[in-house]
mmCIF file of C-alpha atoms in Angstrom:
data_model
loop_
_atom_site.group_PDB
_atom_site.id
_atom_site.type_symbol
_atom_site.label_atom_id
_atom_site.label_comp_id
_atom_site.label_asym_id
_atom_site.label_seq_id
_atom_site.Cartn_x
_atom_site.Cartn_y
_atom_site.Cartn_z
ATOM 1 C CA SER Q 1306 -14.194 45.973 98.414
ATOM 2 C CA LYS Q 1307 -12.127 48.774 100.259
ATOM 3 C CA LEU Q 1308 -9.933 50.906 98.820
ATOM 4 C CA GLY Q 1309 -6.352 50.477 101.537
ATOM 5 C CA ALA Q 1310 -5.819 52.622 104.498
ATOM 6 C CA LYS Q 1311 -6.675 56.163 106.204
ATOM 7 C CA VAL Q 1312 -4.624 59.061 103.030
ATOM 8 C CA THR Q 1313 -5.133 62.075 104.171
ATOM 9 C CA ASP Q 1314 -2.954 64.295 101.892
ATOM 10 C CA ALA Q 1315 -4.214 65.322 99.362
ATOM 11 C CA THR Q 1316 -1.228 65.366 97.439
ATOM 12 C CA SER Q 1317 -0.028 61.449 98.069
ATOM 13 C CA VAL Q 1318 -1.828 59.909 95.551
ATOM 14 C CA LEU Q 1319 -0.984 60.920 91.636
ATOM 15 C CA ALA Q 1320 -2.502 57.823 89.506
ATOM 16 C CA TYR Q 1321 -2.825 54.791 90.049
ATOM 17 C CA ARG Q 1322 -0.029 51.896 88.061
ATOM 18 C CA VAL Q 1323 -1.322 48.456 86.636
ATOM 19 C CA ARG Q 1324 0.442 46.351 90.401
ATOM 20 C CA GLY Q 1325 1.463 43.231 88.122
ATOM 21 C CA SER Q 1326 -0.160 41.549 84.304
ATOM 22 C CA ALA Q 1327 -3.648 40.839 83.701
ATOM 23 C CA ILE Q 1328 -5.087 37.371 85.720
ATOM 24 C CA GLU Q 1329 -6.735 35.399 83.346
ATOM 25 C CA GLY Q 1330 -10.408 33.763 82.938
ATOM 26 C CA ALA Q 1331 -10.546 29.601 83.284
ATOM 27 C CA SER Q 1332 -12.485 29.620 80.344
ATOM 28 C CA ALA Q 1333 -13.159 30.842 77.377
ATOM 29 C CA ASN Q 1334 -16.898 32.750 77.096
ATOM 30 C CA ALA Q 1335 -16.932 32.656 81.516
ATOM 31 C CA LEU Q 1336 -16.363 35.896 82.506
ATOM 32 C CA ALA Q 1337 -15.171 36.820 85.894
ATOM 33 C CA GLY Q 1338 -17.594 38.027 88.465
ATOM 34 C CA ILE Q 1339 -17.143 40.466 91.534
ATOM 35 C CA VAL Q 1340 -14.194 41.429 92.652
ATOM 36 C CA SER Q 1341 -12.493 41.553 96.920
ATOM 37 C CA LEU Q 1342 -9.551 43.164 98.614
ATOM 38 C CA ASP Q 1343 -8.998 42.217 101.650
ATOM 39 C CA GLY Q 1344 -7.041 45.250 104.334
ATOM 40 C CA LYS Q 1345 -3.670 45.378 103.034
ATOM 41 C CA GLY Q 1346 -4.318 44.476 99.136
ATOM 42 C CA ASP Q 1347 -2.355 42.261 98.988
ATOM 43 C CA ARG Q 1348 -5.223 39.336 98.959
ATOM 44 C CA LEU Q 1349 -7.805 39.296 95.641
ATOM 45 C CA ALA Q 1350 -11.077 37.212 95.520
ATOM 46 C CA ILE Q 1351 -12.920 36.795 91.621
ATOM 47 C CA GLY Q 1352 -15.918 35.447 91.585
ATOM 48 C CA HIS Q 1353 -16.547 33.190 88.602
ATOM 49 C CA GLY Q 1354 -19.048 34.378 85.916
ATOM 50 C CA ASP Q 1355 -19.158 30.779 84.898
ATOM 51 C CA GLU Q 1356 -21.065 29.809 88.223
ATOM 52 C CA THR Q 1357 -19.923 26.019 88.092
ATOM 53 C CA ILE Q 1358 -16.252 27.037 88.767
ATOM 54 C CA ALA Q 1359 -15.041 27.767 91.534
ATOM 55 C CA ALA Q 1360 -13.658 31.354 92.600
ATOM 56 C CA GLY Q 1361 -10.389 32.335 92.757
ATOM 57 C CA ILE Q 1362 -8.708 33.184 95.495
ATOM 58 C CA PHE Q 1363 -4.572 34.771 94.358
ATOM 59 C CA ASP Q 1364 -2.378 36.874 97.087
ATOM 60 C CA TRP Q 1365 0.283 39.043 96.046
ATOM 61 C CA ASP Q 1366 3.515 38.051 95.034
ATOM 62 C CA ASP Q 1367 6.478 40.449 95.658
ATOM 63 C CA ALA Q 1368 9.821 38.418 94.814
ATOM 64 C CA SER Q 1369 7.459 37.438 91.612
ATOM 65 C CA SER Q 1370 5.334 40.533 91.113
ATOM 66 C CA ALA Q 1371 2.628 38.243 90.120
ATOM 67 C CA TRP Q 1372 -0.530 37.664 91.626
ATOM 68 C CA VAL Q 1373 -0.561 33.815 92.544
ATOM 69 C CA LYS Q 1374 -3.117 31.232 93.208
ATOM 70 C CA ILE Q 1375 -3.989 29.695 96.098
ATOM 71 C CA GLU Q 1376 -4.124 25.947 95.872
ATOM 72 C CA ASP Q 1377 -6.002 24.824 97.607
ATOM 73 C CA SER Q 1378 -9.240 21.606 97.291
ATOM 74 C CA SER Q 1379 -11.330 23.267 100.203
ATOM 75 C CA ILE Q 1380 -11.788 26.229 98.136
ATOM 76 C CA THR Q 1381 -14.449 24.868 96.161
ATOM 77 C CA ILE Q 1382 -16.711 27.860 97.383
ATOM 78 C CA LYS Q 1383 -18.676 28.971 93.857
ATOM 79 C CA GLY Q 1384 -20.291 32.263 92.366
ATOM 80 C CA SER Q 1385 -19.974 35.329 90.857
ATOM 81 C CA ILE Q 1386 -20.358 37.850 94.019
ATOM 82 C CA VAL Q 1387 -17.586 38.096 96.502
ATOM 83 C CA SER Q 1388 -16.959 39.437 99.555
ATOM 84 C CA MET Q 1389 -13.372 38.891 101.269
ATOM 85 C CA SER Q 1390 -12.788 40.208 104.927
ATOM 86 C CA GLY Q 1391 -10.042 42.430 105.831
ATOM 87 C CA ASP Q 1392 -8.095 39.890 107.575
ATOM 88 C CA GLY Q 1393 -7.961 37.883 104.401
ATOM 89 C CA LYS Q 1394 -9.143 34.622 106.009
ATOM 90 C CA THR Q 1395 -12.751 34.620 104.831
ATOM 91 C CA VAL Q 1396 -14.373 34.674 101.372
ATOM 92 C CA VAL Q 1397 -17.584 33.815 100.568
ATOM 93 C CA ALA Q 1398 -19.533 33.257 96.672
ATOM 94 C CA SER Q 1399 -22.792 34.200 96.382
ATOM 95 C CA PRO Q 1400 -24.541 32.632 93.394
ATOM 96 C CA SER Q 1401 -26.333 34.902 91.726
ATOM 97 C CA ILE Q 1402 -28.240 32.830 88.995
ATOM 98 C CA SER Q 1403 -31.757 31.147 90.754
ATOM 99 C CA ASP Q 1404 -31.723 27.421 88.596
ATOM 100 C CA ILE Q 1405 -29.513 25.576 91.148
ATOM 101 C CA ALA Q 1406 -31.324 23.113 92.404
ATOM 102 C CA PRO Q 1407 -32.044 23.227 95.838
ATOM 103 C CA LEU Q 1408 -31.921 27.202 95.849
ATOM 104 C CA LYS Q 1409 -28.328 27.422 96.926
ATOM 105 C CA GLY Q 1410 -27.374 30.459 99.391
ATOM 106 C CA LEU Q 1411 -23.900 30.805 100.661
ATOM 107 C CA ASP Q 1412 -21.127 28.599 99.794
ATOM 108 C CA ILE Q 1413 -17.561 30.232 102.877
ATOM 109 C CA ALA Q 1414 -14.113 29.494 102.228
ATOM 110 C CA ARG Q 1415 -12.073 29.786 105.573
ATOM 111 C CA SER Q 1416 -8.376 29.964 106.355
ATOM 112 C CA ALA Q 1417 -6.953 29.081 109.584
ATOM 113 C CA VAL Q 1418 -2.840 29.837 110.338
ATOM 114 C CA SER Q 1419 -0.948 26.461 111.877
ATOM 115 C CA ASP Q 1420 2.026 26.748 114.320
ATOM 116 C CA ASP Q 1421 4.914 26.368 111.881
ATOM 117 C CA GLY Q 1422 2.912 28.857 109.474
ATOM 118 C CA SER Q 1423 1.687 27.091 106.500
ATOM 119 C CA GLU Q 1424 -2.440 28.020 105.895
ATOM 120 C CA SER Q 1425 -4.801 25.358 105.012
ATOM 121 C CA TRP Q 1426 -8.488 26.168 104.453
ATOM 122 C CA ALA Q 1427 -12.119 24.501 104.968
ATOM 123 C CA LEU Q 1428 -15.494 24.766 103.248
ATOM 124 C CA ASN Q 1429 -18.658 26.539 105.457
ATOM 125 C CA SER Q 1430 -21.801 26.483 103.174
ATOM 126 C CA ILE Q 1431 -25.534 27.184 103.287
ATOM 127 C CA SER Q 1432 -28.365 26.778 101.870
ATOM 128 C CA SER Q 1433 -30.480 29.537 101.292
ATOM 129 C CA GLY Q 1434 -33.635 27.806 103.058
ATOM 130 C CA TYR Q 1435 -32.264 27.698 106.137
ATOM 131 C CA SER Q 1436 -29.975 29.015 109.628
ATOM 132 C CA MET Q 1437 -26.564 28.774 108.902
ATOM 133 C CA ASP Q 1438 -26.813 26.526 112.686
ATOM 134 C CA GLY Q 1439 -28.842 23.970 110.575
ATOM 135 C CA SER Q 1440 -32.420 24.853 111.934
ATOM 136 C CA THR Q 1441 -35.674 25.618 110.332
ATOM 137 C CA ALA Q 1442 -35.846 29.078 109.095
ATOM 138 C CA THR Q 1443 -36.910 31.666 109.671
ATOM 139 C CA PHE Q 1444 -38.664 32.718 105.984
ATOM 140 C CA ALA Q 1445 -41.223 30.014 107.232
ATOM 141 C CA ALA Q 1446 -42.438 31.742 109.844
ATOM 142 C CA ALA Q 1447 -42.187 35.026 107.776
ATOM 143 C CA THR Q 1448 -43.623 33.428 104.897
ATOM 144 C CA VAL Q 1449 -40.944 34.628 102.506
ATOM 145 C CA ARG Q 1450 -40.317 32.993 99.460
ATOM 146 C CA ILE Q 1451 -36.688 31.284 99.675
ATOM 147 C CA THR Q 1452 -34.963 32.851 96.568
ATOM 148 C CA PRO Q 1453 -31.363 32.666 95.976
ATOM 149 C CA ILE Q 1454 -28.754 35.352 97.670
ATOM 150 C CA ASP Q 1455 -28.081 37.769 95.757
ATOM 151 C CA ASN Q 1456 -25.074 40.349 97.343
ATOM 152 C CA VAL Q 1457 -22.955 39.568 100.373
ATOM 153 C CA ALA Q 1458 -21.384 41.787 102.724
ATOM 154 C CA LEU Q 1459 -18.254 40.774 105.390
ATOM 155 C CA SER Q 1460 -16.718 42.375 108.249
ATOM 156 C CA GLN Q 1461 -13.617 42.273 109.746
ATOM 157 C CA THR Q 1462 -14.869 40.718 112.624
ATOM 158 C CA ASN Q 1463 -16.912 37.352 110.729
ATOM 159 C CA ARG Q 1464 -20.387 39.290 110.667
ATOM 160 C CA LEU Q 1465 -21.639 39.127 107.978
ATOM 161 C CA VAL Q 1466 -25.553 40.122 105.720
ATOM 162 C CA TYR Q 1467 -27.197 39.289 102.757
ATOM 163 C CA GLY Q 1468 -30.287 40.464 100.643
ATOM 164 C CA MET Q 1469 -32.011 38.498 98.633
ATOM 165 C CA PRO Q 1470 -33.947 41.717 96.856
ATOM 166 C CA TYR Q 1471 -36.393 39.401 95.261
ATOM 167 C CA ALA Q 1472 -37.892 37.616 98.025
ATOM 168 C CA ASN Q 1473 -41.830 37.404 98.623
ATOM 169 C CA ALA Q 1474 -43.175 38.491 101.715
ATOM 170 C CA ASN Q 1475 -46.135 38.619 103.458
ATOM 171 C CA GLY Q 1476 -48.200 38.476 100.830
ATOM 172 C CA ARG Q 1477 -46.673 41.182 98.533
ATOM 173 C CA ALA Q 1478 -43.800 40.405 95.045
ATOM 174 C CA GLY Q 1479 -40.453 41.010 95.100
ATOM 175 C CA VAL Q 1480 -39.792 43.434 98.203
ATOM 176 C CA GLY Q 1481 -36.651 42.081 99.266
ATOM 177 C CA SER Q 1482 -35.192 40.598 102.407
ATOM 178 C CA ILE Q 1483 -31.881 40.765 104.308
ATOM 179 C CA ALA Q 1484 -30.309 39.145 107.092
ATOM 180 C CA LEU Q 1485 -27.801 39.237 109.144
ATOM 181 C CA PHE Q 1486 -25.523 36.568 111.256
ATOM 182 C CA GLU Q 1487 -22.338 35.906 113.178
ATOM 183 C CA ILE Q 1488 -19.849 33.025 113.626
ATOM 184 C CA VAL Q 1489 -19.030 31.615 116.816
ATOM 185 C CA GLY Q 1490 -16.125 29.961 117.341
ATOM 186 C CA ASP Q 1491 -12.808 29.550 115.176
ATOM 187 C CA ASP Q 1492 -12.461 26.142 114.200
ATOM 188 C CA PRO Q 1493 -12.569 25.883 110.632
ATOM 189 C CA SER Q 1494 -10.852 22.240 110.353
ATOM 190 C CA THR Q 1495 -14.413 20.042 109.558
ATOM 191 C CA VAL Q 1496 -15.743 20.120 106.167
ATOM 192 C CA GLU Q 1497 -18.943 20.992 106.820
ATOM 193 C CA ASN Q 1498 -18.984 23.555 109.849
ATOM 194 C CA GLU Q 1499 -22.513 25.280 109.602
ATOM 195 C CA GLU Q 1500 -23.157 25.262 113.216
ATOM 196 C CA GLU Q 1501 -20.615 28.163 114.111
ATOM 197 C CA TRP Q 1502 -22.788 30.154 112.221
ATOM 198 C CA LYS Q 1503 -25.728 32.184 114.544
ATOM 199 C CA GLN Q 1504 -28.618 34.114 113.202
ATOM 200 C CA SER Q 1505 -27.940 36.955 114.694
ATOM 201 C CA SER Q 1506 -31.687 38.566 114.098
ATOM 202 C CA GLU Q 1507 -34.914 38.171 112.381
ATOM 203 C CA PHE Q 1508 -34.806 37.728 108.738
ATOM 204 C CA THR Q 1509 -35.882 41.786 107.788
ATOM 205 C CA VAL Q 1510 -38.306 41.684 104.827
ATOM 206 C CA GLY Q 1511 -39.395 44.977 102.609
ATOM 207 C CA ILE Q 1512 -42.036 47.374 102.607
ATOM 208 C CA ASP Q 1513 -43.572 48.061 98.789
ATOM 209 C CA VAL Q 1514 -44.012 45.443 96.395
ATOM 210 C CA GLY Q 1515 -41.294 45.980 94.684
ATOM 211 C CA SER Q 1516 -38.700 47.593 96.259
ATOM 212 C CA GLY Q 1517 -35.911 44.480 95.917
ATOM 213 C CA PHE Q 1518 -34.632 45.717 98.994
ATOM 214 C CA GLY Q 1519 -31.803 43.818 99.944
ATOM 215 C CA ASP Q 1520 -31.022 45.305 96.381
ATOM 216 C CA HIS Q 1521 -27.282 45.478 97.708
ATOM 217 C CA VAL Q 1522 -26.054 45.506 101.894
ATOM 218 C CA ALA Q 1523 -22.675 46.945 103.888
ATOM 219 C CA ILE Q 1524 -21.720 45.928 107.081
ATOM 220 C CA SER Q 1525 -18.399 48.064 109.273
ATOM 221 C CA SER Q 1526 -15.380 46.986 110.375
ATOM 222 C CA ASP Q 1527 -16.520 45.824 113.875
ATOM 223 C CA GLY Q 1528 -20.182 44.440 112.040
ATOM 224 C CA ASN Q 1529 -21.853 46.822 114.343
ATOM 225 C CA THR Q 1530 -23.518 48.977 111.870
ATOM 226 C CA ILE Q 1531 -25.196 47.795 108.477
ATOM 227 C CA ALA Q 1532 -26.817 49.119 105.667
ATOM 228 C CA ALA Q 1533 -29.210 48.276 102.753
ATOM 229 C CA SER Q 1534 -30.693 49.652 99.896
ATOM 230 C CA GLY Q 1535 -34.315 48.914 98.265
ATOM 231 C CA ARG Q 1536 -33.111 50.407 94.598
ATOM 232 C CA PHE Q 1537 -36.909 50.714 94.012
ATOM 233 C CA ALA Q 1538 -37.911 50.967 97.488
ATOM 234 C CA ASN Q 1539 -40.547 54.792 98.623
ATOM 235 C CA ASP Q 1540 -39.836 54.005 101.922
ATOM 236 C CA LEU Q 1541 -37.971 51.714 104.618
ATOM 237 C CA SER Q 1542 -39.007 53.293 107.470
ATOM 238 C CA TYR Q 1543 -41.815 50.735 108.876
ATOM 239 C CA ILE Q 1544 -43.350 46.944 107.726
ATOM 240 C CA ASP Q 1545 -46.690 46.565 108.876
ATOM 241 C CA GLY Q 1546 -47.044 49.375 111.008
ATOM 242 C CA CYS Q 1547 -44.054 48.097 113.103
ATOM 243 C CA PRO Q 1548 -40.256 49.956 113.021
ATOM 244 C CA ILE Q 1549 -37.663 48.003 110.164
ATOM 245 C CA VAL Q 1550 -34.810 47.063 113.712
ATOM 246 C CA PHE Q 1551 -33.422 44.085 113.932
ATOM 247 C CA LEU Q 1552 -35.976 42.949 117.038
ATOM 248 C CA PRO Q 1553 -38.310 39.932 117.932
ATOM 249 C CA LYS Q 1554 -42.481 40.224 116.401
ATOM 250 C CA ASN Q 1555 -43.058 40.984 120.252
ATOM 251 C CA GLY Q 1556 -40.650 43.897 120.755
ATOM 252 C CA CYS Q 1557 -42.644 46.241 117.959
ATOM 253 C CA PRO Q 1558 -44.467 49.008 119.915
ATOM 254 C CA ALA Q 1559 -48.248 49.850 118.894
ATOM 255 C CA PRO Q 1560 -47.977 49.936 114.896
ATOM 256 C CA VAL Q 1561 -48.887 53.257 113.180
ATOM 257 C CA THR Q 1562 -50.310 53.473 110.391
ATOM 258 C CA THR Q 1563 -48.364 53.079 106.615
ATOM 259 C CA THR Q 1564 -49.332 53.376 103.414
ATOM 260 C CA VAL Q 1565 -47.607 50.275 100.783
ATOM 261 C CA SER Q 1566 -47.011 50.900 97.041
ATOM 262 C CA GLU Q 1567 -48.879 47.351 95.736
ATOM 263 C CA SER Q 1568 -48.143 48.524 92.030
ATOM 264 C CA PHE Q 1569 -45.090 48.642 90.395
ATOM 265 C CA ASP Q 1570 -43.228 51.471 88.035
ATOM 266 C CA PRO Q 1571 -39.889 52.687 88.718
ATOM 267 C CA ALA Q 1572 -40.668 55.957 86.930
ATOM 268 C CA THR Q 1573 -42.958 56.524 91.036
ATOM 269 C CA ARG Q 1574 -40.106 55.416 92.506
ATOM 270 C CA THR Q 1575 -37.690 57.194 94.479
ATOM 271 C CA GLY Q 1576 -35.550 54.341 96.508
ATOM 272 C CA ALA Q 1577 -33.905 54.331 99.690
ATOM 273 C CA VAL Q 1578 -31.162 53.770 102.015
ATOM 274 C CA ALA Q 1579 -31.512 52.317 105.655
ATOM 275 C CA VAL Q 1580 -28.528 52.190 108.675
ATOM 276 C CA TRP Q 1581 -28.662 49.983 111.913
ATOM 277 C CA ARG Q 1582 -26.260 50.359 114.259
ATOM 278 C CA ASN Q 1583 -26.414 47.101 117.425
ATOM 279 C CA PHE Q 1584 -27.082 48.302 120.998
ATOM 280 C CA LYS Q 1585 -26.648 45.179 123.503
ATOM 281 C CA GLY Q 1586 -27.228 42.364 120.655
ATOM 282 C CA ALA Q 1587 -30.084 44.457 119.439
ATOM 283 C CA TYR Q 1588 -30.400 46.567 115.824
ATOM 284 C CA PHE Q 1589 -31.623 49.507 116.134
ATOM 285 C CA ASN Q 1590 -32.382 52.304 113.155
ATOM 286 C CA LEU Q 1591 -29.924 54.573 112.575
ATOM 287 C CA GLY Q 1592 -30.546 58.278 111.389
ATOM 288 C CA GLN Q 1593 -33.221 59.109 108.801
ATOM 289 C CA VAL Q 1594 -33.738 56.832 105.814
ATOM 290 C CA ILE Q 1595 -32.467 58.171 102.709
ATOM 291 C CA LYS Q 1596 -34.812 58.085 99.943
ATOM 292 C CA GLY Q 1597 -34.082 59.913 96.062
ATOM 293 C CA ALA Q 1598 -35.568 61.493 93.278
ATOM 294 C CA LEU Q 1599 -38.493 60.286 91.393
ATOM 295 C CA GLY Q 1600 -36.742 57.233 89.043
ATOM 296 C CA SER Q 1601 -33.350 58.356 90.640
ATOM 297 C CA GLN Q 1602 -33.291 54.402 92.182
ATOM 298 C CA LEU Q 1603 -30.797 54.706 94.876
ATOM 299 C CA SER Q 1604 -28.907 51.149 95.298
ATOM 300 C CA TYR Q 1605 -25.145 51.211 95.144
ATOM 301 C CA ILE Q 1606 -23.919 51.954 99.238
ATOM 302 C CA ASP Q 1607 -20.879 51.632 101.095
ATOM 303 C CA LEU Q 1608 -20.372 52.273 104.812
ATOM 304 C CA SER Q 1609 -16.893 53.116 107.177
ATOM 305 C CA ASP Q 1610 -15.232 50.815 108.873
ATOM 306 C CA ASP Q 1611 -16.504 53.109 112.142
ATOM 307 C CA GLY Q 1612 -19.966 52.886 109.340
ATOM 308 C CA SER Q 1613 -20.112 56.246 110.624
ATOM 309 C CA ILE Q 1614 -19.231 57.698 106.902
ATOM 310 C CA LEU Q 1615 -22.224 56.297 103.811
ATOM 311 C CA SER Q 1616 -21.801 56.669 100.236
ATOM 312 C CA VAL Q 1617 -25.422 55.905 98.214
ATOM 313 C CA ALA Q 1618 -25.200 56.053 94.736
ATOM 314 C CA SER Q 1619 -28.545 56.939 92.547
ATOM 315 C CA PRO Q 1620 -27.417 55.539 88.925
ATOM 316 C CA LYS Q 1621 -30.593 56.827 87.557
ATOM 317 C CA SER Q 1622 -30.157 59.812 88.695
ATOM 318 C CA ASP Q 1623 -30.787 63.091 85.869
ATOM 319 C CA GLU Q 1624 -28.576 65.740 87.810
ATOM 320 C CA ASN Q 1625 -25.715 65.490 85.205
ATOM 321 C CA GLY Q 1626 -28.649 64.291 81.821
ATOM 322 C CA THR Q 1627 -30.668 61.926 81.632
ATOM 323 C CA ASP Q 1628 -29.385 58.151 84.263
ATOM 324 C CA SER Q 1629 -26.319 60.034 84.171
ATOM 325 C CA GLY Q 1630 -26.033 59.138 87.680
ATOM 326 C CA SER Q 1631 -24.782 60.378 91.019
ATOM 327 C CA ILE Q 1632 -22.957 59.523 94.473
ATOM 328 C CA ARG Q 1633 -24.262 61.401 97.900
ATOM 329 C CA VAL Q 1634 -21.648 61.039 100.368
ATOM 330 C CA TYR Q 1635 -23.047 61.868 104.075
ATOM 331 C CA SER Q 1636 -21.529 61.375 108.018
ATOM 332 C CA TYR Q 1637 -23.606 60.947 110.204
ATOM 333 C CA ASP Q 1638 -24.431 63.231 113.437
ATOM 334 C CA GLU Q 1639 -24.394 61.877 116.328
ATOM 335 C CA THR Q 1640 -26.478 64.783 118.012
ATOM 336 C CA GLY Q 1641 -28.582 65.475 116.302
ATOM 337 C CA ARG Q 1642 -29.242 62.046 114.959
ATOM 338 C CA VAL Q 1643 -28.880 62.236 111.155
ATOM 339 C CA TRP Q 1644 -27.164 61.578 108.514
ATOM 340 C CA ARG Q 1645 -25.756 64.886 106.767
ATOM 341 C CA GLN Q 1646 -24.356 65.555 102.818
ATOM 342 C CA LEU Q 1647 -20.780 65.442 102.954
ATOM 343 C CA GLY Q 1648 -19.021 67.588 100.751
ATOM 344 C CA ASN Q 1649 -20.746 67.809 97.132
ATOM 345 C CA THR Q 1650 -22.670 65.483 94.701
ATOM 346 C CA ILE Q 1651 -20.024 63.958 92.468
ATOM 347 C CA ASN Q 1652 -21.727 63.820 89.423
ATOM 348 C CA ASP Q 1653 -19.826 64.747 86.442
ATOM 349 C CA VAL Q 1654 -19.448 62.178 84.785
ATOM 350 C CA PRO Q 1655 -20.487 62.455 81.377
ATOM 351 C CA VAL Q 1656 -23.567 60.886 79.915
ATOM 352 C CA THR Q 1657 -22.458 57.434 78.960
ATOM 353 C CA VAL Q 1658 -25.410 54.252 77.310
ATOM 354 C CA GLY Q 1659 -24.005 52.242 80.746
ATOM 355 C CA GLU Q 1660 -24.644 52.675 84.597
ATOM 356 C CA PHE Q 1661 -22.614 54.634 86.935
ATOM 357 C CA GLY Q 1662 -22.808 53.873 90.248
ATOM 358 C CA ARG Q 1663 -21.169 50.916 91.473
ATOM 359 C CA HIS Q 1664 -18.392 52.048 94.098
ATOM 360 C CA ALA Q 1665 -15.767 51.194 97.375
ATOM 361 C CA LEU Q 1666 -15.047 53.622 99.919
ATOM 362 C CA SER Q 1667 -12.009 53.799 101.188
ATOM 363 C CA GLY Q 1668 -11.536 52.791 105.720
ATOM 364 C CA ASP Q 1669 -11.692 55.934 106.585
ATOM 365 C CA GLY Q 1670 -14.590 57.421 104.305
ATOM 366 C CA GLN Q 1671 -12.396 60.237 102.618
ATOM 367 C CA VAL Q 1672 -11.567 58.413 99.099
ATOM 368 C CA LEU Q 1673 -13.925 57.159 96.759
ATOM 369 C CA VAL Q 1674 -13.758 54.959 94.044
ATOM 370 C CA VAL Q 1675 -16.602 54.835 90.852
ATOM 371 C CA THR Q 1676 -17.375 52.460 88.292
ATOM 372 C CA ASN Q 1677 -18.720 53.668 85.144
ATOM 373 C CA SER Q 1678 -19.845 50.789 83.103
ATOM 374 C CA GLY Q 1679 -19.521 51.196 78.925
ATOM 375 C CA GLY Q 1680 -18.979 54.663 79.944
ATOM 376 C CA TYR Q 1681 -16.974 57.665 78.330
ATOM 377 C CA GLY Q 1682 -13.037 56.467 78.398
ATOM 378 C CA GLY Q 1683 -11.416 59.297 75.841
ATOM 379 C CA ALA Q 1684 -11.315 60.452 71.857
ATOM 380 C CA GLY Q 1685 -11.988 56.604 70.101
ATOM 381 C CA LEU Q 1686 -13.066 55.488 73.766
ATOM 382 C CA GLU Q 1687 -16.751 56.365 73.581
ATOM 383 C CA GLN Q 1688 -18.571 52.862 75.598
ATOM 384 C CA ALA Q 1689 -15.242 51.155 76.982
ATOM 385 C CA GLY Q 1690 -15.802 51.863 80.569
ATOM 386 C CA SER Q 1691 -14.111 53.840 83.501
ATOM 387 C CA VAL Q 1692 -12.876 54.469 86.656
ATOM 388 C CA ASP Q 1693 -12.738 57.144 88.606
ATOM 389 C CA ALA Q 1694 -10.931 58.076 91.712
ATOM 390 C CA TYR Q 1695 -12.326 61.051 94.616
ATOM 391 C CA ARG Q 1696 -10.583 62.300 97.527
ATOM 392 C CA LEU Q 1697 -12.470 64.539 99.938
ATOM 393 C CA VAL Q 1698 -10.258 68.604 99.826
ATOM 394 C CA ASN Q 1699 -11.830 70.821 101.894
ATOM 395 C CA GLY Q 1700 -15.431 70.109 101.741
ATOM 396 C CA THR Q 1701 -15.136 68.708 98.034
ATOM 397 C CA TRP Q 1702 -14.630 65.734 96.269
ATOM 398 C CA THR Q 1703 -12.012 65.973 93.856
ATOM 399 C CA ARG Q 1704 -11.012 63.799 91.333
ATOM 400 C CA ILE Q 1705 -7.362 61.893 91.799
ATOM 401 C CA GLY Q 1706 -5.380 60.497 89.299
ATOM 402 C CA LYS Q 1707 -5.734 60.295 85.308
ATOM 403 C CA ARG Q 1708 -9.436 58.338 84.758
ATOM 404 C CA LEU Q 1709 -9.079 54.383 83.538
ATOM 405 C CA SER Q 1710 -10.246 53.602 80.584
ATOM 406 C CA GLY Q 1711 -11.492 50.158 78.944
#
């Protein structure tokens, strides 16, 4: 989820304080899932670890200084992974379990405000085997095995990109796949109105066996820039000799010879991240494919609102000790048409038994918040987990506020 609005004064944020009391789970032993905030930070969506229970949507109430759950029978979206649009009017939930029959894709809740100011919600849904307009899925043509959607990102303008890192395609297992959709019209008055969602591209698939393309996805506020990572990919430039661009297959230029890794060994994989930008309705590669060191597993990513700044985490990087993890931030150079690192590498968190790298980037790309699951929280809190915030100050990513520990 995005971290608020633009903040440029290096001394303006000195500490983070709890807002409201803790939000309790719906039942015992039901883990909370991913959370997502709207652009103002006044609406919050929480995925549910027990994916038979609907995700929760909460509004901040100034009068009671508390988060208040929206009670609407139409909010039945289920999934541990959630994403909320910047205006807070669309929430997408994606189940991460695979034993749903038929395999389920996305639940989408959309709100509408009437003339009297009251808000009502309606449900959209999509099976991962079909396009959102109900037509036959592109999966069939691409021979992509129908798999659960593992993550999703929404733009401010109701464009949606999702990843399926476990998808099989073109005779290769686990290459992964991503797809892009956008909503047409604005009438969430019916219970099942999938026809409003239109697929904007063919499904794009990964290259190497087990590459996990679509492991994480990100989208700019206007929906014109998207990014995707392949945690175990060695490259994301070509597939079957053609550039990975969101184009019809007949738009592919003369194929080039490419090397495909058919065996899977995480230690020999670098991880890779690719970015695309919309140009006259088609999405073309933006800059070079960003690759990591062997075994570093480039994975978690985020984009600034305008898509010009990209953050990339390598949770298995060894730069500060074995599997200590690191994050690099890049700015797109329009003149050179390349991604250039912005500031220093963030890797100053102590080595832990957890994983460092899941993060969120502010809308202007100048503030970054990162989690360290199971990480060092201080004396006596060696595996409590921690959260750190950084701001770019004079070209250096500088920690702001105190470390938040579990």
